[in-house]
XYZ file of C-alpha atoms in Angstrom:
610
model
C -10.909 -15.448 58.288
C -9.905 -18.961 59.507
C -10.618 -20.000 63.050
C -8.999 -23.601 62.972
C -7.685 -26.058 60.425
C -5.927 -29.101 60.806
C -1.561 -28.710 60.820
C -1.303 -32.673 61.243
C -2.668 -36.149 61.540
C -0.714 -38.734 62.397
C -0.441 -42.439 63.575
C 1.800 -43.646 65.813
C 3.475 -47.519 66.155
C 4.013 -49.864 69.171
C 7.870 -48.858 68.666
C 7.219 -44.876 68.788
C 7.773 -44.881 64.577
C 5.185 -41.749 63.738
C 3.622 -41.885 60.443
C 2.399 -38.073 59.415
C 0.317 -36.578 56.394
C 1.067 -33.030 57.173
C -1.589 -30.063 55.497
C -1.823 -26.469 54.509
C -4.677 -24.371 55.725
C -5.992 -24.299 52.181
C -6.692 -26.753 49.981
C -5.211 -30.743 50.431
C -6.030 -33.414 48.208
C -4.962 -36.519 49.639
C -4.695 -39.003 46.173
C -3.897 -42.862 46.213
C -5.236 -46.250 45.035
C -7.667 -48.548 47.171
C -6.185 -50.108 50.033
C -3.879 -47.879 50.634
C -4.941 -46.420 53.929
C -6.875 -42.869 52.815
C -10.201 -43.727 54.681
C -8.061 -44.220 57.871
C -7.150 -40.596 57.740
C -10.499 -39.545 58.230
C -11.300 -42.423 60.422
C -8.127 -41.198 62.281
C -10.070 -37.863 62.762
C -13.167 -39.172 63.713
C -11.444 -41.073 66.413
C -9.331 -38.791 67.989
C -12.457 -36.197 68.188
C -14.449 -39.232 70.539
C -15.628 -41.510 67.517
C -16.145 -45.012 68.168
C -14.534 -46.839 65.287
C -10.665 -47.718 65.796
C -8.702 -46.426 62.447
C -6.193 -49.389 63.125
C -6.211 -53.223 63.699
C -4.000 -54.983 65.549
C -1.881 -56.147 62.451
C -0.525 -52.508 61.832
C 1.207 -52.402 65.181
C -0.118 -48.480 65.144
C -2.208 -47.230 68.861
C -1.905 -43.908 68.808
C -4.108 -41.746 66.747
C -3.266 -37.750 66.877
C -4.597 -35.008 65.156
C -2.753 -31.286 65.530
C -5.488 -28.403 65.084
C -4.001 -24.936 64.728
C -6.081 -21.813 65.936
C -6.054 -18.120 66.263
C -4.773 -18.320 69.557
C -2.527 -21.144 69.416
C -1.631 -25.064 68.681
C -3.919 -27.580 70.096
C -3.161 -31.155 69.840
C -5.707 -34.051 70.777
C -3.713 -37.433 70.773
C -6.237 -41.010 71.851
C -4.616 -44.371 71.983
C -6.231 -47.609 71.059
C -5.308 -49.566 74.263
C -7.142 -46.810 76.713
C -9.777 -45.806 74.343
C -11.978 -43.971 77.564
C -9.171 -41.088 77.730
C -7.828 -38.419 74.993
C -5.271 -36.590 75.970
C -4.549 -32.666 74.963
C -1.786 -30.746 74.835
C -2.740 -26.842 74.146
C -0.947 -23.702 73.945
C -4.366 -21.697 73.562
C -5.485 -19.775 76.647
C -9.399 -21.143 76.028
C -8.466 -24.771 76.008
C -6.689 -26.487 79.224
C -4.009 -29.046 78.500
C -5.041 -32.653 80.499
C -6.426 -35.702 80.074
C -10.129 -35.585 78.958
C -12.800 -38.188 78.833
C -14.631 -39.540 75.449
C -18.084 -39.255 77.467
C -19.928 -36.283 77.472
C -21.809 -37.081 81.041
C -17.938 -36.866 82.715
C -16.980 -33.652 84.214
C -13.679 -33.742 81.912
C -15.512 -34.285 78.587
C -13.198 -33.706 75.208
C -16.908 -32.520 74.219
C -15.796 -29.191 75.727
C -12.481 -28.850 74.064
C -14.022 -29.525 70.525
C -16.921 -27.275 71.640
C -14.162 -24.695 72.379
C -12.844 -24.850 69.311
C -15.768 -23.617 67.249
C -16.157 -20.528 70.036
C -19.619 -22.626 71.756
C -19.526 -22.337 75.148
C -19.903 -26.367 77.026
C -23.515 -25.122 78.968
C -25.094 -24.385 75.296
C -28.472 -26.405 75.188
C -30.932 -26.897 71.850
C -34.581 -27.525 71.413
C -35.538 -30.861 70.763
C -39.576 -31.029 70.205
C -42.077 -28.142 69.856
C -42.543 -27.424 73.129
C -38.932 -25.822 73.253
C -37.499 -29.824 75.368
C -33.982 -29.027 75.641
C -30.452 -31.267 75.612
C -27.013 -30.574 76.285
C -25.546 -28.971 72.562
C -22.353 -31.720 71.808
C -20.150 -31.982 69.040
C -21.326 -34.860 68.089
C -24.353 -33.039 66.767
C -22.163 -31.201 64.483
C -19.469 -33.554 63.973
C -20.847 -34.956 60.416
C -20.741 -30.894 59.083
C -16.553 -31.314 59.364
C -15.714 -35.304 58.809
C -18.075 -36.794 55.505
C -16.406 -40.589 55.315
C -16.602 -42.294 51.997
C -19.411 -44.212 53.511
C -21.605 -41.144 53.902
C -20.699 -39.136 51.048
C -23.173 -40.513 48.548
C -25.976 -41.293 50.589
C -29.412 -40.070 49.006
C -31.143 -39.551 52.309
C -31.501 -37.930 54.250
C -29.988 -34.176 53.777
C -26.027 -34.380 54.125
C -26.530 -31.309 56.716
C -28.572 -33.804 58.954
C -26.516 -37.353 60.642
C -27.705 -40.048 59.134
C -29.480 -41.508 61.947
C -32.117 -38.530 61.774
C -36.041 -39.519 61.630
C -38.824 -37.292 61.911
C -38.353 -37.641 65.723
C -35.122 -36.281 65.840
C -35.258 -33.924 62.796
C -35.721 -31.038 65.633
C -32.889 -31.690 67.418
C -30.830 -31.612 63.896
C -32.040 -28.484 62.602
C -31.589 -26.557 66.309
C -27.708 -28.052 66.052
C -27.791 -26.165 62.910
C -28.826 -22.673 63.927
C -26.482 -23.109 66.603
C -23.754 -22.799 63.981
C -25.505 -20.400 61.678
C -26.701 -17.681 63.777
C -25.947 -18.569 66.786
C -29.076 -19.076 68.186
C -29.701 -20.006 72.138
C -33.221 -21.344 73.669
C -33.957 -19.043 76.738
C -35.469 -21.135 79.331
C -38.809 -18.784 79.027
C -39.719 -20.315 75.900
C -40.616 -23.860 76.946
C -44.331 -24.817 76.661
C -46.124 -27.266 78.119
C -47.131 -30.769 76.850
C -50.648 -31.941 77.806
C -49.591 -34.242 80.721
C -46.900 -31.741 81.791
C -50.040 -29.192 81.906
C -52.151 -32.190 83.770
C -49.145 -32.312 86.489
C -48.798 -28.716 86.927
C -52.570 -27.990 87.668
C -52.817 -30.898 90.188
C -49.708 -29.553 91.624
C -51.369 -26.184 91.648
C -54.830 -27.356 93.471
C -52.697 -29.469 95.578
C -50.493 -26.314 96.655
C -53.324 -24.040 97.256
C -55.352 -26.743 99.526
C -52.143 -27.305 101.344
C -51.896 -23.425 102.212
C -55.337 -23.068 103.022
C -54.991 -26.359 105.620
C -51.684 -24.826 106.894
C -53.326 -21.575 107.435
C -56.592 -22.675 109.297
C -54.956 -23.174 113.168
C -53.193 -19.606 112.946
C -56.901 -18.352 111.923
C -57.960 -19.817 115.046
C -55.202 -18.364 117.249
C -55.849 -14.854 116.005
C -59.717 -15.971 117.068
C -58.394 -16.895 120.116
C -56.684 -13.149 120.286
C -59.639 -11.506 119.378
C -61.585 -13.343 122.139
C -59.116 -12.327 125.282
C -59.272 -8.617 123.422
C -62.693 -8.188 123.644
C -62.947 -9.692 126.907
C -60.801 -6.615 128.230
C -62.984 -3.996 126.393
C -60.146 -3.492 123.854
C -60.271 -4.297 119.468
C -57.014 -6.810 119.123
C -55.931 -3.069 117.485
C -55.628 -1.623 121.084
C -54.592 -5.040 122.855
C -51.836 -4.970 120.404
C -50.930 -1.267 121.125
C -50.752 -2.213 124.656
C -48.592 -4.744 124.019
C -45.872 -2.860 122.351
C -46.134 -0.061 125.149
C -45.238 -2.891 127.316
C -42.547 -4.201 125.301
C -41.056 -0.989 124.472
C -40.607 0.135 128.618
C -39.344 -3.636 129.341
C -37.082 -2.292 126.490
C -36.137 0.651 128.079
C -35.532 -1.181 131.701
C -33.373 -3.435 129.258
C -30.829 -0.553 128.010
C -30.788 1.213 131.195
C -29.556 -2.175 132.613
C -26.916 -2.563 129.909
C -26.041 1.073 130.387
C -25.026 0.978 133.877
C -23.384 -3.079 133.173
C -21.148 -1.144 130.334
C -19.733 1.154 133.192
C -19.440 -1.475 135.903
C -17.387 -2.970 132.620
C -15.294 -0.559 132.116
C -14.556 0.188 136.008
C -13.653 -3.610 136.465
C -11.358 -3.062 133.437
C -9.152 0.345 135.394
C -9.430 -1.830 138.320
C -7.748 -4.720 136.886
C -4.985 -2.183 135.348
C -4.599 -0.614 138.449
C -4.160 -4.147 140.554
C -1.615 -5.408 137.937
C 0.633 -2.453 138.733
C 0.443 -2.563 142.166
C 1.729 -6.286 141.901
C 4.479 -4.914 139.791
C 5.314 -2.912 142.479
C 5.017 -5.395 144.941
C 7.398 -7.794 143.433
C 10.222 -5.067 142.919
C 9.929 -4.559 146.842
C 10.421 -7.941 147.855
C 13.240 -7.884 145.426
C 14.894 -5.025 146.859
C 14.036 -6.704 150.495
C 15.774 -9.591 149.769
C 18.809 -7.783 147.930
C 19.402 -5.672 151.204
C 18.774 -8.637 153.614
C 21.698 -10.571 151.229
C 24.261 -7.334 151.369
C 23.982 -7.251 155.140
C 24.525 -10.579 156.095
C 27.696 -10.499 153.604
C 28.838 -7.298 155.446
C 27.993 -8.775 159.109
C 30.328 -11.981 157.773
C 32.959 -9.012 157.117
C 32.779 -7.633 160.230
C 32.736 -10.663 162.336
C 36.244 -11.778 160.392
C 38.016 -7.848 161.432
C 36.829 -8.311 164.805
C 38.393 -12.258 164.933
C 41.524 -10.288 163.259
C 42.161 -8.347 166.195
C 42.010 -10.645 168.878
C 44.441 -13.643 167.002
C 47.561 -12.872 164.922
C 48.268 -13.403 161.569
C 50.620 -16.305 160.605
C 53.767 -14.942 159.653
C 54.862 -18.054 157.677
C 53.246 -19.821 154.444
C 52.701 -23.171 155.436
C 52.937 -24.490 152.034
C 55.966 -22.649 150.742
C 57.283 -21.209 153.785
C 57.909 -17.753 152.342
C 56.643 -14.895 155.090
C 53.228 -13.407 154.923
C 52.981 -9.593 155.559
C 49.349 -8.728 156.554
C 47.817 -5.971 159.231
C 44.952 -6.404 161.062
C 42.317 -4.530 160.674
C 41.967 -0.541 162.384
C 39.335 0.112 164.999
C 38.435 2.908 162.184
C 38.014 -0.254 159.380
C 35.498 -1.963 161.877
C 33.689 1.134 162.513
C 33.106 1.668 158.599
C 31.601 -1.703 157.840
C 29.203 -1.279 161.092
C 27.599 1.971 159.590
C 27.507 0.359 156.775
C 25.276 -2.553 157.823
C 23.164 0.484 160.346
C 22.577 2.378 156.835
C 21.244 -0.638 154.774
C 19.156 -1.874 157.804
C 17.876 1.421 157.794
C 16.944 1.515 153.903
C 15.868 -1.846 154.575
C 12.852 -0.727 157.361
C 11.272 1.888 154.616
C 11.305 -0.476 152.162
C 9.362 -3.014 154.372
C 7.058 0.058 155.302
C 6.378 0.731 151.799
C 5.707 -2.284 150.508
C 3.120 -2.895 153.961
C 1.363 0.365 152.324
C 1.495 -1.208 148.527
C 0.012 -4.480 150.041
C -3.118 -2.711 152.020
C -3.573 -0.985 148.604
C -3.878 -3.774 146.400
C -6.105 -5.985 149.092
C -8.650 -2.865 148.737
C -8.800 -3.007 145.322
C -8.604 -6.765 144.656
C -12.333 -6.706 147.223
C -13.351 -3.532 145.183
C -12.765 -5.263 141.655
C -14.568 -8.540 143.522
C -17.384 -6.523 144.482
C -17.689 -5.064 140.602
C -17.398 -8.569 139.438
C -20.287 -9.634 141.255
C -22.254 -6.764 140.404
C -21.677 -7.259 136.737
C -22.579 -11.439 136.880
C -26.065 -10.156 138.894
C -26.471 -7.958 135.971
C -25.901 -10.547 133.327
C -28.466 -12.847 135.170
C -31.022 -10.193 135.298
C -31.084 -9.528 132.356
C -31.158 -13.407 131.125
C -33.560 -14.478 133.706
C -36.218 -11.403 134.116
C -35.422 -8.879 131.338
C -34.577 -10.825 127.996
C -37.660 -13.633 128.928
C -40.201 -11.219 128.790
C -39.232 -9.392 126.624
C -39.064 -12.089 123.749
C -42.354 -13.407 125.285
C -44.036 -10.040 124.470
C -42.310 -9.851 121.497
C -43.617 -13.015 120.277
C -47.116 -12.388 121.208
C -46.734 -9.106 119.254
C -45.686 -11.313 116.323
C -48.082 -13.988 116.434
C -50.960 -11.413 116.469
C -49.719 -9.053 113.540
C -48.955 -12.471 111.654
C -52.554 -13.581 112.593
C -54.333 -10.638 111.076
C -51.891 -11.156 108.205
C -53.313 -14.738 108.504
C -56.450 -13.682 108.220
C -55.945 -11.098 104.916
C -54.361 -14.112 103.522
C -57.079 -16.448 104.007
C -59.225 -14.557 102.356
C -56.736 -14.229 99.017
C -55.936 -17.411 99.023
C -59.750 -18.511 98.713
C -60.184 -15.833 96.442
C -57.011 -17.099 94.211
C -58.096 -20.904 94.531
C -61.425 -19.619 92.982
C -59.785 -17.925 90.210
C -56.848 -20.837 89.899
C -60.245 -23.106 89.337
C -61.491 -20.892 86.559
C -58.538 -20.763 85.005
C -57.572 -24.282 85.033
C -61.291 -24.944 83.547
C -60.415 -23.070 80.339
C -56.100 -24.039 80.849
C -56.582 -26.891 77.658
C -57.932 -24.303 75.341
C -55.040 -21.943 76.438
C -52.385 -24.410 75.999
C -53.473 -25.326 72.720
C -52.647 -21.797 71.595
C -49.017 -21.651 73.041
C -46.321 -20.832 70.474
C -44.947 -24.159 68.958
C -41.174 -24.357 68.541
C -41.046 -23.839 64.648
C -36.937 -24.657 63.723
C -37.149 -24.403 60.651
C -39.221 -20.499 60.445
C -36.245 -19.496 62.934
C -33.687 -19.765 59.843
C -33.004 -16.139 58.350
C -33.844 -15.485 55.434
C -30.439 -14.830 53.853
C -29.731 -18.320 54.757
C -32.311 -19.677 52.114
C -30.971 -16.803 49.956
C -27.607 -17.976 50.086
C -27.793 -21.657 50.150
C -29.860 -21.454 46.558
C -27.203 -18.647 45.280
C -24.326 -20.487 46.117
C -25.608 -24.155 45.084
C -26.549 -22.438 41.879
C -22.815 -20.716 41.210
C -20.835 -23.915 42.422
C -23.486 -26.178 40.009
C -22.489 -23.642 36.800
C -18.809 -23.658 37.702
C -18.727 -27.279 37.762
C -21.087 -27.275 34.373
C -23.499 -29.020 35.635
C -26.487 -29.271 32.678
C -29.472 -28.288 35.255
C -27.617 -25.466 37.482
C -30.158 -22.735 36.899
C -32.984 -25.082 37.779
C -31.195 -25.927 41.117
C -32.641 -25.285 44.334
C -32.000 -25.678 47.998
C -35.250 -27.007 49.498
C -36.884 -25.805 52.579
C -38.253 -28.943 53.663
C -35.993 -31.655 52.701
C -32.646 -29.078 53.879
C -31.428 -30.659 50.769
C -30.592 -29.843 46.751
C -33.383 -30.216 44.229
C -33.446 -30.486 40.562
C -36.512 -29.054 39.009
C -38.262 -29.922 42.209
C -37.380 -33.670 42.300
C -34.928 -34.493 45.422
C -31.467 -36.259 44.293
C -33.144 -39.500 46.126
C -35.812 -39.678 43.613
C -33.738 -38.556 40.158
C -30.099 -39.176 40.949
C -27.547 -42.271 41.519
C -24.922 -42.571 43.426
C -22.197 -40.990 41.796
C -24.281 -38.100 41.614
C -25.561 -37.830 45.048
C -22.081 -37.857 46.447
C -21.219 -35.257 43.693
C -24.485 -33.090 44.632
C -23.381 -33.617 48.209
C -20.101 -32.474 48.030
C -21.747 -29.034 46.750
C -24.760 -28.914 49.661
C -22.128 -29.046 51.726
C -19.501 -26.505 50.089
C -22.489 -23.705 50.310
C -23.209 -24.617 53.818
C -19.685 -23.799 54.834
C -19.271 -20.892 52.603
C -22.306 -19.513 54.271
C -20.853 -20.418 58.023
C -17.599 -18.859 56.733
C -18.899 -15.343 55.888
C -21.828 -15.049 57.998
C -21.264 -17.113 61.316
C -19.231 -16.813 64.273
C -18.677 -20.494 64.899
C -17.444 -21.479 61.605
C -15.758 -24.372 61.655
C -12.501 -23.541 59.778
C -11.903 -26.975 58.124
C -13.784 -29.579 56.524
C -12.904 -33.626 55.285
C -15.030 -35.032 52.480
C -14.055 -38.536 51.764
C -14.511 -39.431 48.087
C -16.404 -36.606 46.745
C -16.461 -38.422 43.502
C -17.823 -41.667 44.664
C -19.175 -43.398 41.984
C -19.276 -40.592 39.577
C -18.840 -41.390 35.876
C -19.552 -38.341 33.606
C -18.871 -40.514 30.607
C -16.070 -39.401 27.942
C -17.709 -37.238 25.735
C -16.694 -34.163 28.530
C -13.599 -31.946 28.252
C -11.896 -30.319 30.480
C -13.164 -27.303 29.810
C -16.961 -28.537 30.416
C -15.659 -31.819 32.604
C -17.986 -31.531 36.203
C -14.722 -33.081 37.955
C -12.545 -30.840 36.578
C -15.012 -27.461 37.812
C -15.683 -29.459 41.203
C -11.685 -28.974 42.319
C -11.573 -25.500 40.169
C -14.065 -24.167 43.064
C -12.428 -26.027 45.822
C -9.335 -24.438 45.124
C -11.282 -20.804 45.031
C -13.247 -22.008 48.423
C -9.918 -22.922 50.298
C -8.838 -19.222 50.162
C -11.780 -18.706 53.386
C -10.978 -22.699 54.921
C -9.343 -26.064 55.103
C -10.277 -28.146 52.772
C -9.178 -31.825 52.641
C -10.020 -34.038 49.833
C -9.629 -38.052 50.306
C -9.672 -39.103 46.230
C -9.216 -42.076 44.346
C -5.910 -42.173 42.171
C -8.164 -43.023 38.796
C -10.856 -40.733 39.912
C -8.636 -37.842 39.711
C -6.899 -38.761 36.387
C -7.592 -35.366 33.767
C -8.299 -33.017 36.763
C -5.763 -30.602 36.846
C -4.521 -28.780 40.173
C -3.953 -25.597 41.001
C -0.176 -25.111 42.013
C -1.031 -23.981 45.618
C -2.596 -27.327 46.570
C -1.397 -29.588 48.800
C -0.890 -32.954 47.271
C -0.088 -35.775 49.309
C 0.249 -38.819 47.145
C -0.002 -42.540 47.769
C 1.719 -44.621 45.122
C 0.723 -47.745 46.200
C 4.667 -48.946 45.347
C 7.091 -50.128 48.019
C 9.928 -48.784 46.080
C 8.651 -45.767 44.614
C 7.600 -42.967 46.773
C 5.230 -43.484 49.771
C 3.226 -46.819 49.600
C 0.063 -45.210 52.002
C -1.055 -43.534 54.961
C 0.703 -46.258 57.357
C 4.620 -46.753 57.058
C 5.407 -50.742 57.075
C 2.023 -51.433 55.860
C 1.151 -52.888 52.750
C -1.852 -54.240 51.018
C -1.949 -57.945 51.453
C -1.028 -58.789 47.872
C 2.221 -56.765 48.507
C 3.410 -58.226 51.481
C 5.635 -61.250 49.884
């Protein structure tokens, strides 16, 4: 099943005209004569994934490189210009990678490493083994990046296997092969595994004496103090055993003093707390007194007013005569019976008046008692905070501390004695630790391959070889030490040119992905080989039923059915190859007025420009 292939790579101009090959998710063979732009395509790949070589110069006017990928859980599209080269920028749709603007380095905490990494199911932490002693570095896709993108430069190399980058020497041939299981099976280094190298073992043991000298020096002054203890105990008749009984008999009834005291502050609490209720009520009450006070003091005096008025209404007359409009006024005084009224009136309110002012005299006396009770709680509750702070809690910790420092110093002194004990045993062992670390388990890469991997690789070299009629097929073999294809023992380096190297490389690879796409979890999905037929001249004596071209793109075709494949050929290398009618054929004609000229619109080869 296919994980990711490649929907679209495209270049972009100064002017926002887009220049697209678009591709299927099986088989694409990209055709056209030189100089007409194929190797940017991959180089266009190879940049947009954090490569370092630009796909286009400043004469095309193009900065934009893009690439479309299309998963199993959505569309992810990695876009890099030219003019900020640092920063790729990603648009996803797939829940697993983040749309954003990622960095080309790996060391940044936005890395595009972890996007690519994403893609092929690898989680960004993943580390490999780089020497035998299980070393380990951060897993990257650039450690995998040459198993996807073979450029034409690459293809037909001799040396060393295609599986490995080229820049791999016996020092980093450890690092290659772990980048390889990582994609095979899957494997991960547990931290557990790592050995030691000699001066890493050298370190540790000096850090080891140096650590147990320091503990024994550390320990020697609390040996003395629990000398010290057993000197005052045996002074007093006692074992430090007893003294230290004593002790906590002490501790434990300075304890018990302790909670007694808290006991009797939590009630003293909780007293002050109904006393405070109770004196916020009685203020209540209070205030709605004086209220009532002052409302009554207000009604009389309006009511005295009244009366004073009736009794000034008796003794002078009424005018009988507006002295504005002159009309007559018809008023009557007041009755000896209306006077008489508003006096009991003003009697009866005075008289409400008094009880009120009694009451509120009782209310008052009330709430002074209990404001100088509550005081008299307070106080009691601050001298029982300070009792316990000053007498209570000090001696108590002090005891508890001397407790302490005595149980620790009899640990002290049981840990003395191990730790002389261990540093004698540390010394013995460190004495025979060279002869130990010379049998630790060596990281072995290549022994970690399953066997079905050697299995397949030779099975499936063997069947592409006789589908593509090559004359030594059944002699074929995929070597064990070299990670590369052998003809009756002799490596391609040794027997082979360069047309057949890139040839014999095309199929090394092939099986490695057919292998990765039925046995492995991180299988790629897609895979670029630039100019598979490099160099390769089979002469004219072959058919096309026995031509080695002609079987090469037969198997593609039957390999694209699992993967992407895309093919970057020359226009006469492909001449008497047929294709199968479900590949993608995007065609260069190298012709300004017939068809499309190349990979770049408005760009031509130099001899075409007049």
């Amino acid at each position: 099943m296919r994980s990711t292939w490649i929907r679209q790579i495209s270049a972009i101009r100064k002017d926002g005209v887009e220049s697209a090959i678009n591709l299927t998710c099986g088989l694409n063979c990209v055709i056209g004569a030189s100089n007409t732009g194929k190797t940017r395509i991959a180089k266009t790949v190879e940049f947009v994934c954090g490569g370092k070589e630009t796909p286009f110069t400043d004469k095309t006017a193009y900065e934009v490189a893009q690439v479309t990928f299309i998963t199993n859980d959505g569309e992810v599209s990695l876009s890099r210009s030219t003019r900020t080269q640092n920063t790729i920028h990603v648009e996803s749709s797939n829940p697993a990678v983040a749309s954003g603007s990622y960095s080309v380095s790996s060391r940044s905490g936005k890395s595009i490493n972890t996007v690519l990494l994403a893609l092929l199911g690898i989680e960004p932490t993943r580390r490999i083994a780089t020497n035998e002693t299980y070393h380990t570095v951060a897993f990257t896709w650039n450690a995998v990046r040459h198993l996807m993108l073979v450029p034409e430069d690459q293809v037909g190399r001799p040396q060393p296997s295609i599986l490995f980058p080229k820049s791999t020497t016996l020092t980093t041939l450890t690092q290659s092969l772990s980048s390889l299981l990582v994609l095979v099976q899957d494997d991960k280094i547990d931290s557990s595994m790592q050995t030691e190298s000699a001066s890493e073992h050298r370190t540790r043991r000096k850090a080891v004496e140096q650590f147990i000298h320091q503990q024994l020096d550390d320990i020697e002054p609390r040996i003395k103090r629990l000398e010290e203890m057993r000197h005052i105990a045996t002074n007093e008749g006692k074992t430090v055993h007893t003294y230290l009984e004593a002790l906590r008999k002490k501790a434990l009834h300075v304890e018990q003093q302790r909670q007694t005291l808290l006991d009797q502050d939590a009630r003293t609490i909780s007293h002050i707390s109904q006393l405070n209720q109770q004196y916020e009520h009685l203020e209540v009450l209070i205030r709605q007194r004086k209220v009532l006070i002052s409302q009554y003091e207000s009604d009389a005096a309006r009511l005295d007013l009244q009366l004073q008025a009736m009794k000034h209404a008796r003794t002078h007359a009424y005018p009988t005569t507006c002295q504005f409009c002159h009309s007559s006024i018809h008023m009557s005084a007041p009755t000896e019976q209306d006077i008489l009224v508003v006096s009991t009136e003003i009697e009866h309110i005075h008289g409400i008046q008094a009880d009120v002012e009694t009451d509120l005299a009782i209310l008052a006396d009330r709430a002074d008692k209990v404001q100088r009770e509550l005081q008299l709680k307070q106080q009691q509750h601050r001298q029982n905070m300070h009792t316990l702070e000053s007498d209570i809690q000090p001696i108590a910790q002090h005891m508890q501390q001397d407790i302490e420092q005595i149980a620790h110093a009899e640990q002290l002194h049981a840990e003395y004695a191990e730790l002389l004990a261990l540093h004698a045993r540390f010394n013995k062992a460190l004495d025979n630790a060279d002869q130990a670390t010379s049998n630790n388990e060596k990281y072995k890469p290549r022994e970690c391959f399953q066997g079905d991997f050697w299995y397949s690789m030779n099975n499936t070299i063997r069947n592409i070889l006789r589908q593509c009629h090559f004359p030594g097929a059944d002699i074929a073999d995929f070597s064990k030490t070299s990670f590369d294809v052998e003809i009756a023992g002799y490596s391609k380096a040794d027997e082979q040119g360069k047309g057949y190297c890139a040839f014999l490389n095309s199929v090394v690879m092939l099986a490695f992905h057919d292998y990765l796409n039925k046995q492995s979890k991180h299988a790629p999905g897609w895979l670029l080989i630039d100019t598979p037929l490099h160099g390769f001249d089979e002469g004219t004596r072959s058919t096309e039923d026995s031509s080695m071209k002609a079987g090469l793109f037969s198997y593609l075709a039957k390999q694209a059915v699992s993967q992407q494949i895309i093919i970057i050929e020359n226009t006469n290398h492909m001449a008497g190859i047929p294709l199968d009618e479900n590949v993608n054929i995007v065609e260069f004609s190298k012709d300004k007025h017939n068809g499309r000229y190349g990979y770049l619109d408005g760009v031509y080869d130099v001899s075409d420009e007049s």
